PDB file of C-alpha atoms in Angstrom:
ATOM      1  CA  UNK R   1     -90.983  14.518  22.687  1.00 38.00           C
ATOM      2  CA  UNK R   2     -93.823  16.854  22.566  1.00 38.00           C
ATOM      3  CA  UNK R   3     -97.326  15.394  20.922  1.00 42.00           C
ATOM      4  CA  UNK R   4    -100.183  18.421  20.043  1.00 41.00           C
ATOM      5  CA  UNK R   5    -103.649  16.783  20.161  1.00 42.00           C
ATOM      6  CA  UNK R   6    -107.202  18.480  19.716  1.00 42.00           C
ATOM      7  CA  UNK R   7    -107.514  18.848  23.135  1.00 40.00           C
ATOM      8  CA  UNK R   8    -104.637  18.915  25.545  1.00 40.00           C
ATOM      9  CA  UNK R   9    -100.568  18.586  24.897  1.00 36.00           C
ATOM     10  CA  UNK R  10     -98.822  15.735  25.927  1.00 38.00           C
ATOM     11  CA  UNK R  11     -95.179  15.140  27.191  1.00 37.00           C
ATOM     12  CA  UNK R  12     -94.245  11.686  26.018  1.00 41.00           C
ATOM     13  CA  UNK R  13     -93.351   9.643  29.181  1.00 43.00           C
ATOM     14  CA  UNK R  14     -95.178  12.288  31.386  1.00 42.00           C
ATOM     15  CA  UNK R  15     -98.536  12.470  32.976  1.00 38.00           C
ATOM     16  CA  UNK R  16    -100.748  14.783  30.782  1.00 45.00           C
ATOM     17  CA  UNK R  17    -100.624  18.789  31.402  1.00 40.00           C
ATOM     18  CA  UNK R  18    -104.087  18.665  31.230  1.00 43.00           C
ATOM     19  CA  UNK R  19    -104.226  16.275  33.863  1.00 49.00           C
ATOM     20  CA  UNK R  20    -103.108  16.244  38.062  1.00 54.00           C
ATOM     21  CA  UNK R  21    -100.276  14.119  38.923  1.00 52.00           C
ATOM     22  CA  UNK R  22    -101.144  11.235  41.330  1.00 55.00           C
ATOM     23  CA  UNK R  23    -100.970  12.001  45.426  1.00 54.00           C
ATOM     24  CA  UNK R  24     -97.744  10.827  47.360  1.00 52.00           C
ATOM     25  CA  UNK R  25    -100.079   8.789  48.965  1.00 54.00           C
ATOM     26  CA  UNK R  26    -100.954   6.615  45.597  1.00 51.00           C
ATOM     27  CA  UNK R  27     -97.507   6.604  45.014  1.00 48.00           C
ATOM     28  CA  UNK R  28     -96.182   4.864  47.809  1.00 51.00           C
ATOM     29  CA  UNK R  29     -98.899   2.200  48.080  1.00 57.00           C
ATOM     30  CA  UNK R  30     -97.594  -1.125  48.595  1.00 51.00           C
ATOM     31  CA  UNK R  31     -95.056  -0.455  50.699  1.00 52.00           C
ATOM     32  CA  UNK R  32     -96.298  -1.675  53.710  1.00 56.00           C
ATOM     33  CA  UNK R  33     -96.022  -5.327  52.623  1.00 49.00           C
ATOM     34  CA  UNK R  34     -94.208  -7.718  54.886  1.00 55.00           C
ATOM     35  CA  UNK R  35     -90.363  -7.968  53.596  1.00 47.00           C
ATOM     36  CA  UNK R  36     -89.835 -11.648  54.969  1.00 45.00           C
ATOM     37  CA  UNK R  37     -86.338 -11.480  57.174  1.00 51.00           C
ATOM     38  CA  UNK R  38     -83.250 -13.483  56.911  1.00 61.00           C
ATOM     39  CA  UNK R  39     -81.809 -13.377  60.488  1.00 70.00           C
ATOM     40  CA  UNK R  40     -82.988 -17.316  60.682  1.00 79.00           C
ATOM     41  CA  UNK R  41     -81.003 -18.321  57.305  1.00 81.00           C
ATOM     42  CA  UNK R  42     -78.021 -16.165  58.218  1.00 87.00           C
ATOM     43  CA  UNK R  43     -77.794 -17.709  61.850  1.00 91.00           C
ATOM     44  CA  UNK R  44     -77.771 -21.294  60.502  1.00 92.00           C
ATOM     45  CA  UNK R  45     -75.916 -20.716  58.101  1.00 93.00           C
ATOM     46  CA  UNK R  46     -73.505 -19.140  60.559  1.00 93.00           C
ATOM     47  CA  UNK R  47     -73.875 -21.946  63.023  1.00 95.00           C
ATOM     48  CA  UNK R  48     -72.593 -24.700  59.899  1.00 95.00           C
ATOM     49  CA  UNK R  49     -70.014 -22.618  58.975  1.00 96.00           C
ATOM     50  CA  UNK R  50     -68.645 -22.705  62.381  1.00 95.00           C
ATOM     51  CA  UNK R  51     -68.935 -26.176  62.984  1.00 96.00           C
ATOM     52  CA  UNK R  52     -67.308 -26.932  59.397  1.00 96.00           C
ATOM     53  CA  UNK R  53     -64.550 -24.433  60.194  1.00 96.00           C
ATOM     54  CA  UNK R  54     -63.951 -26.197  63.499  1.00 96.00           C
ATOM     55  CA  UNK R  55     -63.841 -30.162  61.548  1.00 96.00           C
ATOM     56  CA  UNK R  56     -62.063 -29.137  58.996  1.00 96.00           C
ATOM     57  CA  UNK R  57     -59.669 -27.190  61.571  1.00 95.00           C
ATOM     58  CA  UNK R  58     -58.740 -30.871  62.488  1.00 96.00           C
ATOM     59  CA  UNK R  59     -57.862 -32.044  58.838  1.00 96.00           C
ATOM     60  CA  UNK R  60     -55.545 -28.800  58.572  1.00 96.00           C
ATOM     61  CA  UNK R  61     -53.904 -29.756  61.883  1.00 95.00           C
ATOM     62  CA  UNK R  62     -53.159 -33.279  60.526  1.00 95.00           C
ATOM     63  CA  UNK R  63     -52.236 -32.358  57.012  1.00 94.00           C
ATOM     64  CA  UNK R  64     -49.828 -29.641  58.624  1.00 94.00           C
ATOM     65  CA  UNK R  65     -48.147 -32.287  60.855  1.00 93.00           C
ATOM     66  CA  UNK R  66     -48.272 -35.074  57.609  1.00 92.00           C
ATOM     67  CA  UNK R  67     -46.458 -32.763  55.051  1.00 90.00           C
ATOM     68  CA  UNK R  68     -43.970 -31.155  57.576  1.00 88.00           C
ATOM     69  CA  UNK R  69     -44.661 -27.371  57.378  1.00 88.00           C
ATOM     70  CA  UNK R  70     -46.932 -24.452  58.397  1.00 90.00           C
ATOM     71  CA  UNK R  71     -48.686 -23.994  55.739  1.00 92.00           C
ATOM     72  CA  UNK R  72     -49.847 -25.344  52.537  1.00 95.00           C
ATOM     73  CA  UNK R  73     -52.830 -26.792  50.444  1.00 95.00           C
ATOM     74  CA  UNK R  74     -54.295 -30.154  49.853  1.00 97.00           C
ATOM     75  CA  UNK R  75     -57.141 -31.091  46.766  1.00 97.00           C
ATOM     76  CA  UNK R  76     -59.306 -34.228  47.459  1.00 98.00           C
ATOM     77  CA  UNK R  77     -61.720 -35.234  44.688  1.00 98.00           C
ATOM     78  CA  UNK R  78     -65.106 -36.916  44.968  1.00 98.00           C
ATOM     79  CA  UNK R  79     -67.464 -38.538  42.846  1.00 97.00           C
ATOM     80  CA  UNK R  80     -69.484 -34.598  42.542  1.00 97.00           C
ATOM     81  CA  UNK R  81     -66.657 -32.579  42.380  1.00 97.00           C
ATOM     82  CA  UNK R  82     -63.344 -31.264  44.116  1.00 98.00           C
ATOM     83  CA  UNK R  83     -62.343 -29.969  47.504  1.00 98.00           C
ATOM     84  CA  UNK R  84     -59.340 -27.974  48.349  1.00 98.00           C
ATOM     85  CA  UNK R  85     -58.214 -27.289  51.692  1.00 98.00           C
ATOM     86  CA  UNK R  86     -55.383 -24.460  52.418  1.00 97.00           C
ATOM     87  CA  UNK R  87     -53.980 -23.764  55.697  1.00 96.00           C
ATOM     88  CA  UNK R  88     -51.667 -22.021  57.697  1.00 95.00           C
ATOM     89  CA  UNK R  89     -49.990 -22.343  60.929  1.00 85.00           C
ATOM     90  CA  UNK R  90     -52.616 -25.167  61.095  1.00 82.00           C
ATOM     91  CA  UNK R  91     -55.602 -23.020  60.886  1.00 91.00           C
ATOM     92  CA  UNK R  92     -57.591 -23.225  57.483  1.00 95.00           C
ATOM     93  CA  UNK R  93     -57.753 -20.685  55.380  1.00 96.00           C
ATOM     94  CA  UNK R  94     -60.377 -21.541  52.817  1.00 97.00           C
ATOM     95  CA  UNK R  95     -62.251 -24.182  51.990  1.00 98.00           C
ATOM     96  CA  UNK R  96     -63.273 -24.547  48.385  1.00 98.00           C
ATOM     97  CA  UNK R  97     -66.185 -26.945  46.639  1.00 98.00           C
ATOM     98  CA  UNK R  98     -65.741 -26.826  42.688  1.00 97.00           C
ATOM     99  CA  UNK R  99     -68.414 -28.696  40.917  1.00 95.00           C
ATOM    100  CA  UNK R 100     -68.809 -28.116  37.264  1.00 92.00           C
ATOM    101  CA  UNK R 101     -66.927 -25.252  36.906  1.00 92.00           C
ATOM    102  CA  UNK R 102     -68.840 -23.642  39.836  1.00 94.00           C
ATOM    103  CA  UNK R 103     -67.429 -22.590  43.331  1.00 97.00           C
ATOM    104  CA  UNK R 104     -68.282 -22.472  46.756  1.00 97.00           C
ATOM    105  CA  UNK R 105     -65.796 -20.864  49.437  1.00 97.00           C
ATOM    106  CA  UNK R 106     -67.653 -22.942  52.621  1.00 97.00           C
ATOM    107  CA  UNK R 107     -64.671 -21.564  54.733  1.00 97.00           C
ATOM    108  CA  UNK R 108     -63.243 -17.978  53.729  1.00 95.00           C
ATOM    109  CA  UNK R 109     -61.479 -15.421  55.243  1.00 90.00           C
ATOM    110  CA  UNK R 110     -63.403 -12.652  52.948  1.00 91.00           C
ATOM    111  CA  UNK R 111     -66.944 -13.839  52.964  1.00 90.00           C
ATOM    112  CA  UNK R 112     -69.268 -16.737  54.220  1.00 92.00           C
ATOM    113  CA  UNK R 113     -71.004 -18.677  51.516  1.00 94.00           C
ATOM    114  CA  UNK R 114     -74.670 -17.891  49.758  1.00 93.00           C
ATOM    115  CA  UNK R 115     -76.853 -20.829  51.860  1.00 92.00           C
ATOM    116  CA  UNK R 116     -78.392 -22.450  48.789  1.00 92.00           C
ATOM    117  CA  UNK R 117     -74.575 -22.876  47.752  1.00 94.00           C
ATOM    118  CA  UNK R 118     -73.743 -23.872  51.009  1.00 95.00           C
ATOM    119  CA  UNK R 119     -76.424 -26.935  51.301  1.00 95.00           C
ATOM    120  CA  UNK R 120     -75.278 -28.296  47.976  1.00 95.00           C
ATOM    121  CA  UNK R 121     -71.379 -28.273  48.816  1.00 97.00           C
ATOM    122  CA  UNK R 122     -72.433 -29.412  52.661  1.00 97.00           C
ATOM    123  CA  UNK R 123     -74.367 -32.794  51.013  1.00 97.00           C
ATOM    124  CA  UNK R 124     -70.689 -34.088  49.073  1.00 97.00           C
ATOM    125  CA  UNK R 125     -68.820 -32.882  52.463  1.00 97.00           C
ATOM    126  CA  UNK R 126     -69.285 -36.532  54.075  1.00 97.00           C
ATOM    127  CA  UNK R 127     -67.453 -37.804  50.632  1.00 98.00           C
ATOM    128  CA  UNK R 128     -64.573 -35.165  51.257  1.00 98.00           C
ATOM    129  CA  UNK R 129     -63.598 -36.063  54.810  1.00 98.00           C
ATOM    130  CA  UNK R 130     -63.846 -39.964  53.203  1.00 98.00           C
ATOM    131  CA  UNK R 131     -61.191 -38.739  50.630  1.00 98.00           C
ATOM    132  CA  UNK R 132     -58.879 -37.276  53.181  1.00 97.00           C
ATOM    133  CA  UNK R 133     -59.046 -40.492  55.406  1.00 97.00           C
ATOM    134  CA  UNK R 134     -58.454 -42.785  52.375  1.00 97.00           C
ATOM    135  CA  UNK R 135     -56.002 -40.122  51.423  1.00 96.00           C
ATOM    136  CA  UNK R 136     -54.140 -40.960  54.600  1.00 96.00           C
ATOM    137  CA  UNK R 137     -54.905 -44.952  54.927  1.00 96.00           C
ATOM    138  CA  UNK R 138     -53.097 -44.983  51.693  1.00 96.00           C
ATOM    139  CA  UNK R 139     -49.561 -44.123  53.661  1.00 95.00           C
ATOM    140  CA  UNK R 140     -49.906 -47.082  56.415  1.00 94.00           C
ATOM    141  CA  UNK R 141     -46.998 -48.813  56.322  1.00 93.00           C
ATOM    142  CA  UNK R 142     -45.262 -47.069  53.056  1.00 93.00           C
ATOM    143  CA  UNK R 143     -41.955 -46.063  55.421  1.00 92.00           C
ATOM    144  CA  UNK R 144     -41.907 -49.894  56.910  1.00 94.00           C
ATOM    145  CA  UNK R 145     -39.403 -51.032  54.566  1.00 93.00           C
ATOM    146  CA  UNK R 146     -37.456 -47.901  54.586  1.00 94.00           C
ATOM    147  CA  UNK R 147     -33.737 -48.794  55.653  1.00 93.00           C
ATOM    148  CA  UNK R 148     -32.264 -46.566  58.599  1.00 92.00           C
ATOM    149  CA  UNK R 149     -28.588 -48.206  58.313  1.00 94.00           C
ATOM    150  CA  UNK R 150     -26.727 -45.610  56.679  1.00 94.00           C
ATOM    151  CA  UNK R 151     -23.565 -45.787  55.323  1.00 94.00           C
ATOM    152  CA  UNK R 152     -20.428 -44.104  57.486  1.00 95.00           C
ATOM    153  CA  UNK R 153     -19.576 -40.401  56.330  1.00 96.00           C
ATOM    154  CA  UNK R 154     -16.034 -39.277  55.622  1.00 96.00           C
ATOM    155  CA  UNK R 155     -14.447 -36.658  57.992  1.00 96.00           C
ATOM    156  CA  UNK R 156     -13.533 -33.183  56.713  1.00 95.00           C
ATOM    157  CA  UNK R 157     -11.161 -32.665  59.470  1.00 96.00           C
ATOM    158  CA  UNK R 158      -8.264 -33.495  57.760  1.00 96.00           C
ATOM    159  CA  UNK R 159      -8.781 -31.232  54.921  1.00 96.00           C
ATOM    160  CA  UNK R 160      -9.875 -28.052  56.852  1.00 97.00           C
ATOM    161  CA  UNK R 161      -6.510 -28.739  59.113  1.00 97.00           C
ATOM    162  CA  UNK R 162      -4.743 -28.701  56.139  1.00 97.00           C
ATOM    163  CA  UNK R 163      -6.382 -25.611  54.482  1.00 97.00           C
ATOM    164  CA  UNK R 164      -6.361 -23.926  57.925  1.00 97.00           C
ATOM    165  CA  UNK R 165      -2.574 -24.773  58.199  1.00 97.00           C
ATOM    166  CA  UNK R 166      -2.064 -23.113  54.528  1.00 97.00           C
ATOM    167  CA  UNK R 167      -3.962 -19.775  55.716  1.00 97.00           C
ATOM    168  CA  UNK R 168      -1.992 -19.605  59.283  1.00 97.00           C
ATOM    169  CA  UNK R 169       0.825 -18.835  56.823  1.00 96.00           C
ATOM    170  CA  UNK R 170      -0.821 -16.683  54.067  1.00 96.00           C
ATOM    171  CA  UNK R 171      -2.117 -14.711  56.837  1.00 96.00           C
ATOM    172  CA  UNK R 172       0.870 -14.044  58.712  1.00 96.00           C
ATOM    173  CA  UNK R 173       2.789 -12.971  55.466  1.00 95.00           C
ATOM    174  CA  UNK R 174       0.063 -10.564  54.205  1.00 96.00           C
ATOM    175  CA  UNK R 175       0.056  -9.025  58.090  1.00 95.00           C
ATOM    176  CA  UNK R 176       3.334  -8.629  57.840  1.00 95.00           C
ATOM    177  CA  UNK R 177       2.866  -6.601  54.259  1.00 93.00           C
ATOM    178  CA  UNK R 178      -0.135  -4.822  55.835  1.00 94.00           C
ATOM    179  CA  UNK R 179       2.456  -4.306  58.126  1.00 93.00           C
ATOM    180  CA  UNK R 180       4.982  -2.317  55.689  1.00 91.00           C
ATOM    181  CA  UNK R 181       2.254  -0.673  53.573  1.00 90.00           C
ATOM    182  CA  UNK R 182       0.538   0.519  56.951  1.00 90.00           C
ATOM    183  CA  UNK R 183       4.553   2.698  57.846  1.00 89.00           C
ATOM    184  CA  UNK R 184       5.213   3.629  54.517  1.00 87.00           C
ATOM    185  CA  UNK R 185       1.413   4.943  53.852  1.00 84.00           C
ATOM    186  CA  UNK R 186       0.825   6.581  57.212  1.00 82.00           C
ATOM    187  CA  UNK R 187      -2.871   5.969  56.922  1.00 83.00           C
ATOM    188  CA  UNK R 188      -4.880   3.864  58.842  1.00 86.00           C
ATOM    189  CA  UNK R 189      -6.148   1.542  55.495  1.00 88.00           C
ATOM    190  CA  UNK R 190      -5.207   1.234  51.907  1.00 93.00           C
ATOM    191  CA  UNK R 191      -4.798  -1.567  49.523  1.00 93.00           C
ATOM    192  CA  UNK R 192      -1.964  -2.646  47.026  1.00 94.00           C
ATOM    193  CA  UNK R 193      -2.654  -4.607  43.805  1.00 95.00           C
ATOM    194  CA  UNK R 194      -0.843  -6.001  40.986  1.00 95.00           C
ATOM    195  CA  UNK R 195      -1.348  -8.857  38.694  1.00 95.00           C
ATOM    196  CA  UNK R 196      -0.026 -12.377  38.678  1.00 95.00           C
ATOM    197  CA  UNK R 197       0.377 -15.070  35.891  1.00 91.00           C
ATOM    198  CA  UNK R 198      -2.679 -12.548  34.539  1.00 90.00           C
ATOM    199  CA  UNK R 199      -4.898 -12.394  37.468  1.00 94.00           C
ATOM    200  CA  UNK R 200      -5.093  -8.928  39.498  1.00 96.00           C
ATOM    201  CA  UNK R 201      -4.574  -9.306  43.489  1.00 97.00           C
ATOM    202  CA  UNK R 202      -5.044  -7.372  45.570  1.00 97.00           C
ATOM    203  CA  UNK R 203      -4.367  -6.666  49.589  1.00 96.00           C
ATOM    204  CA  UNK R 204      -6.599  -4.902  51.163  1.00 96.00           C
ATOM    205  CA  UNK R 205      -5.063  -3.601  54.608  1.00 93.00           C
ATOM    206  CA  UNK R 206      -6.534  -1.861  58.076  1.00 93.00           C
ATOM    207  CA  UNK R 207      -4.730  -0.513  60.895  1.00 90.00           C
ATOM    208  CA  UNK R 208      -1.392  -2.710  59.768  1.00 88.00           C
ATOM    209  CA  UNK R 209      -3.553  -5.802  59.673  1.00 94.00           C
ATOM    210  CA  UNK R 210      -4.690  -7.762  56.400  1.00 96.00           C
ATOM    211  CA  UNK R 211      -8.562  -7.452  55.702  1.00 96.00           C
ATOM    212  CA  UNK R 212      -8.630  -9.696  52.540  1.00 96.00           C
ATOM    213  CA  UNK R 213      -6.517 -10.921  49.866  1.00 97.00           C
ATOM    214  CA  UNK R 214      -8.329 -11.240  46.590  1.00 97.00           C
ATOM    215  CA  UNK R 215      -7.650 -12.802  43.478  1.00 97.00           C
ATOM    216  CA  UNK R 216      -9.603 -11.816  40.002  1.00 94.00           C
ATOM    217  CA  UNK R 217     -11.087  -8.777  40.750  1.00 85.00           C
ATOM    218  CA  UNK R 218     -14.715  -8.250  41.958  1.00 88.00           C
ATOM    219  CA  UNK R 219     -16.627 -11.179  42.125  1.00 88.00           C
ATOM    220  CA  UNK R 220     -13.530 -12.716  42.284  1.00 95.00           C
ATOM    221  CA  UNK R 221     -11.685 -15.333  45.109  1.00 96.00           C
ATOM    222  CA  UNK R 222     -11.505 -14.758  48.943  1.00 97.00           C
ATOM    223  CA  UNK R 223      -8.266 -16.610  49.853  1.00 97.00           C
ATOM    224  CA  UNK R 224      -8.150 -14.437  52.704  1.00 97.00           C
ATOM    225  CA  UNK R 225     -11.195 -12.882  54.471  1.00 94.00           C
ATOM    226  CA  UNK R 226     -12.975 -11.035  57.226  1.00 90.00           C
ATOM    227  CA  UNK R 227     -15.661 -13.911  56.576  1.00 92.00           C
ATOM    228  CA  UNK R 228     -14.793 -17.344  56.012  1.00 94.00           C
ATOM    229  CA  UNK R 229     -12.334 -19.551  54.211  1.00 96.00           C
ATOM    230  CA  UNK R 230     -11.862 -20.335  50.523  1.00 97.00           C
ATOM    231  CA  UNK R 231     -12.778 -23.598  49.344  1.00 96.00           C
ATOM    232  CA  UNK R 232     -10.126 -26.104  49.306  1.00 96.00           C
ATOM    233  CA  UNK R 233     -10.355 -26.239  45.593  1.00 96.00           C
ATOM    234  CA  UNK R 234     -10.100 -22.412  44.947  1.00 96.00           C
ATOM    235  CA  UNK R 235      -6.770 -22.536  47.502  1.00 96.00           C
ATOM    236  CA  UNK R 236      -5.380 -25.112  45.524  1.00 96.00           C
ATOM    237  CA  UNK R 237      -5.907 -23.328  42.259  1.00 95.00           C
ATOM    238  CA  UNK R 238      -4.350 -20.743  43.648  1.00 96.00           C
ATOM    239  CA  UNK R 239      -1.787 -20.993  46.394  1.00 95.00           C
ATOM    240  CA  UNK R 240       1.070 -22.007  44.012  1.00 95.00           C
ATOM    241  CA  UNK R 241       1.332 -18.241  42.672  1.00 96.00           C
ATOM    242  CA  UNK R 242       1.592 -16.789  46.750  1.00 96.00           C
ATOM    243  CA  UNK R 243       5.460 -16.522  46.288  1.00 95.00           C
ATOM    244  CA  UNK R 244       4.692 -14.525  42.728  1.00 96.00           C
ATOM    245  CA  UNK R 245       2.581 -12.140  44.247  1.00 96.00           C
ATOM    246  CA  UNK R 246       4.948 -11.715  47.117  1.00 95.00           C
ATOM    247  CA  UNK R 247       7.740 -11.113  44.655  1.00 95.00           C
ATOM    248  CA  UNK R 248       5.710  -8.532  43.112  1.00 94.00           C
ATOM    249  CA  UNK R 249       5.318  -6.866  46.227  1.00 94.00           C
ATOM    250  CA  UNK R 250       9.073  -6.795  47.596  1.00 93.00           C
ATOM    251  CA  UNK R 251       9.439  -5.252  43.635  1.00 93.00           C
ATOM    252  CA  UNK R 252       6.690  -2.478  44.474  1.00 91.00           C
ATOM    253  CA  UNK R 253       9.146  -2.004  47.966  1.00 90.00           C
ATOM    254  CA  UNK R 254      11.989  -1.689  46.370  1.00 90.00           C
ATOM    255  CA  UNK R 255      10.989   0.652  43.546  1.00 89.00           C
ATOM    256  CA  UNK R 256       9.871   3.023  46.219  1.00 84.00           C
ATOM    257  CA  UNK R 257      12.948   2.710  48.057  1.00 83.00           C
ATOM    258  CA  UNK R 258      14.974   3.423  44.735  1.00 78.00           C
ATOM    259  CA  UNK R 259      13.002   6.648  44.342  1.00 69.00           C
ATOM    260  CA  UNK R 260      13.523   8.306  48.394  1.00 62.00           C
ATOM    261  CA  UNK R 261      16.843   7.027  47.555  1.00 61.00           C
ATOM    262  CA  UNK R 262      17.244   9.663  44.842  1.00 55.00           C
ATOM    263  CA  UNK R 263      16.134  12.471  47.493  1.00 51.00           C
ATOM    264  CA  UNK R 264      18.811  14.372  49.468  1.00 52.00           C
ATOM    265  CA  UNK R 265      18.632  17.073  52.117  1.00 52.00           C
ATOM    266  CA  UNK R 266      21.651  18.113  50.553  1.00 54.00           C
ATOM    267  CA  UNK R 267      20.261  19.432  47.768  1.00 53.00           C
ATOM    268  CA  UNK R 268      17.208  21.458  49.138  1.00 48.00           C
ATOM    269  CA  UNK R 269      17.140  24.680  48.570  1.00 52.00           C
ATOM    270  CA  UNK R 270      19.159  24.805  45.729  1.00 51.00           C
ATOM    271  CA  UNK R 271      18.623  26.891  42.276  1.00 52.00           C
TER     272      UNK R 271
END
């Protein structure tokens, strides 16, 4: 804005036209003053944070070997406020001081604490380390009346000989398909499929050898596999409708048969 007086024009918020502008030298006075350092409040509050890292090091240690992993977190209240401990690989992580909706980080991987903030978590951290102790005075003797006399455990072995004597067999009859499919196909893998009592198997074959036999599709049952064994149930539900599925195959080898049959040398070259 631009004010006209009687004697001299005015820029508002600007030293007068009429008038010199004050010397660097006026400008800048007041900047000698002493700026007071803060190398003596950063170094102690360096040197606590240390030492608390180190203590509280020891609670992580025993609070990793107490809950039976690497890592984790642990919240111990106080008459002031709340203190939560995480660490991993028994090393802390952080330690947090929450007070009224207020907190402190007095061990952080980012950023050590503002001192003022640290002094007023550091007077309630006696109380913490009390909590933690109390914390773990409260387990003495909690596992003495456990009972270690457990009851005997059933064997399996009977039912995977069983199952294993049931596969022996499935796999030497689906080799021996393999076997068939591998001649008449001349290829070195291939599959045959067909469905039984409404389910679709299939055979999956390699180099004359079975690779799987699969009932229901994709995401269906294993009974045979590269992998491991069915479960005894599944086998059960299914094992009964083998000799189906094999007399769907000797059909599929006799319908070919039927059909070269019908193929003579004689006839080549005829009109």
């Amino acid at each position: 804005m631009i004010a006209a007086t009687g004697k001299s024009i005015f820029l508002a918020g600007a030293w007068p036209l009429c008038r010199s502008a004050p010397s660097p030298e006026t400008m800048i006075e007041g900047l000698d003053a002493d700026v007071v350092g803060t190398d003596a409040a950063t170094q102690r509050r360096d040197e606590v944070v240390a030492r608390v890292t180190d203590h509280a090091g020891r609670i992580a240690r025993e609070l990793s070997m107490l809950e039976g992993g690497d890592y984790g977190q642990a919240t111990f209240d106080t008459d002031a406020g709340s203190w939560t401990l995480k660490y991993e690989g028994g090393d802390v992580q952080y330690l947090r001081f929450e007070r009224g909706g207020r907190e402190t980080y007095v061990v952080s991987t980012q950023q050590p604490p503002e001192p003022n903030e640290l002094a007023t978590a550091m007077a309630d951290y006696d109380a913490f380390v009390a909590a933690f102790n109390d914390h773990v005075h409260s387990l003495d003797g909690v596992l003495d009346d456990v009972a270690t006399d457990f009851p005997a455990i059933t064997s399996t072995e009977s039912v995977v000989a069983a199952r294993q004597s049931i596969l022996d067999d499935l796999r030497a009859v689906c080799d021996e398909m393999a076997g068939q499919l591998h001649r008449y196909a001349g290829d070195n893998y291939g599959s045959f499929s067909t469905r039984v009592n409404s389910s679709r198997w299939e055979l999956k074959w390699e180099d004359g050898r079975a690779s799987y036999l699969r009932v229901g599709g994709e995401g269906g049952i294993y009974l045979l596999s590269q992998y491991q064994p069915p479960a005894a149930k599944d086998l059960r539900a299914h094992v009964d409708d083998v000799p189906d599925f094999i007399d769907a195959f000797n059909d599929h080898v006799t319908e070919i048969s039927e059909s070269l049959e019908t193929v003579s040398l004689a006839d080549a070259g005829r009109d």
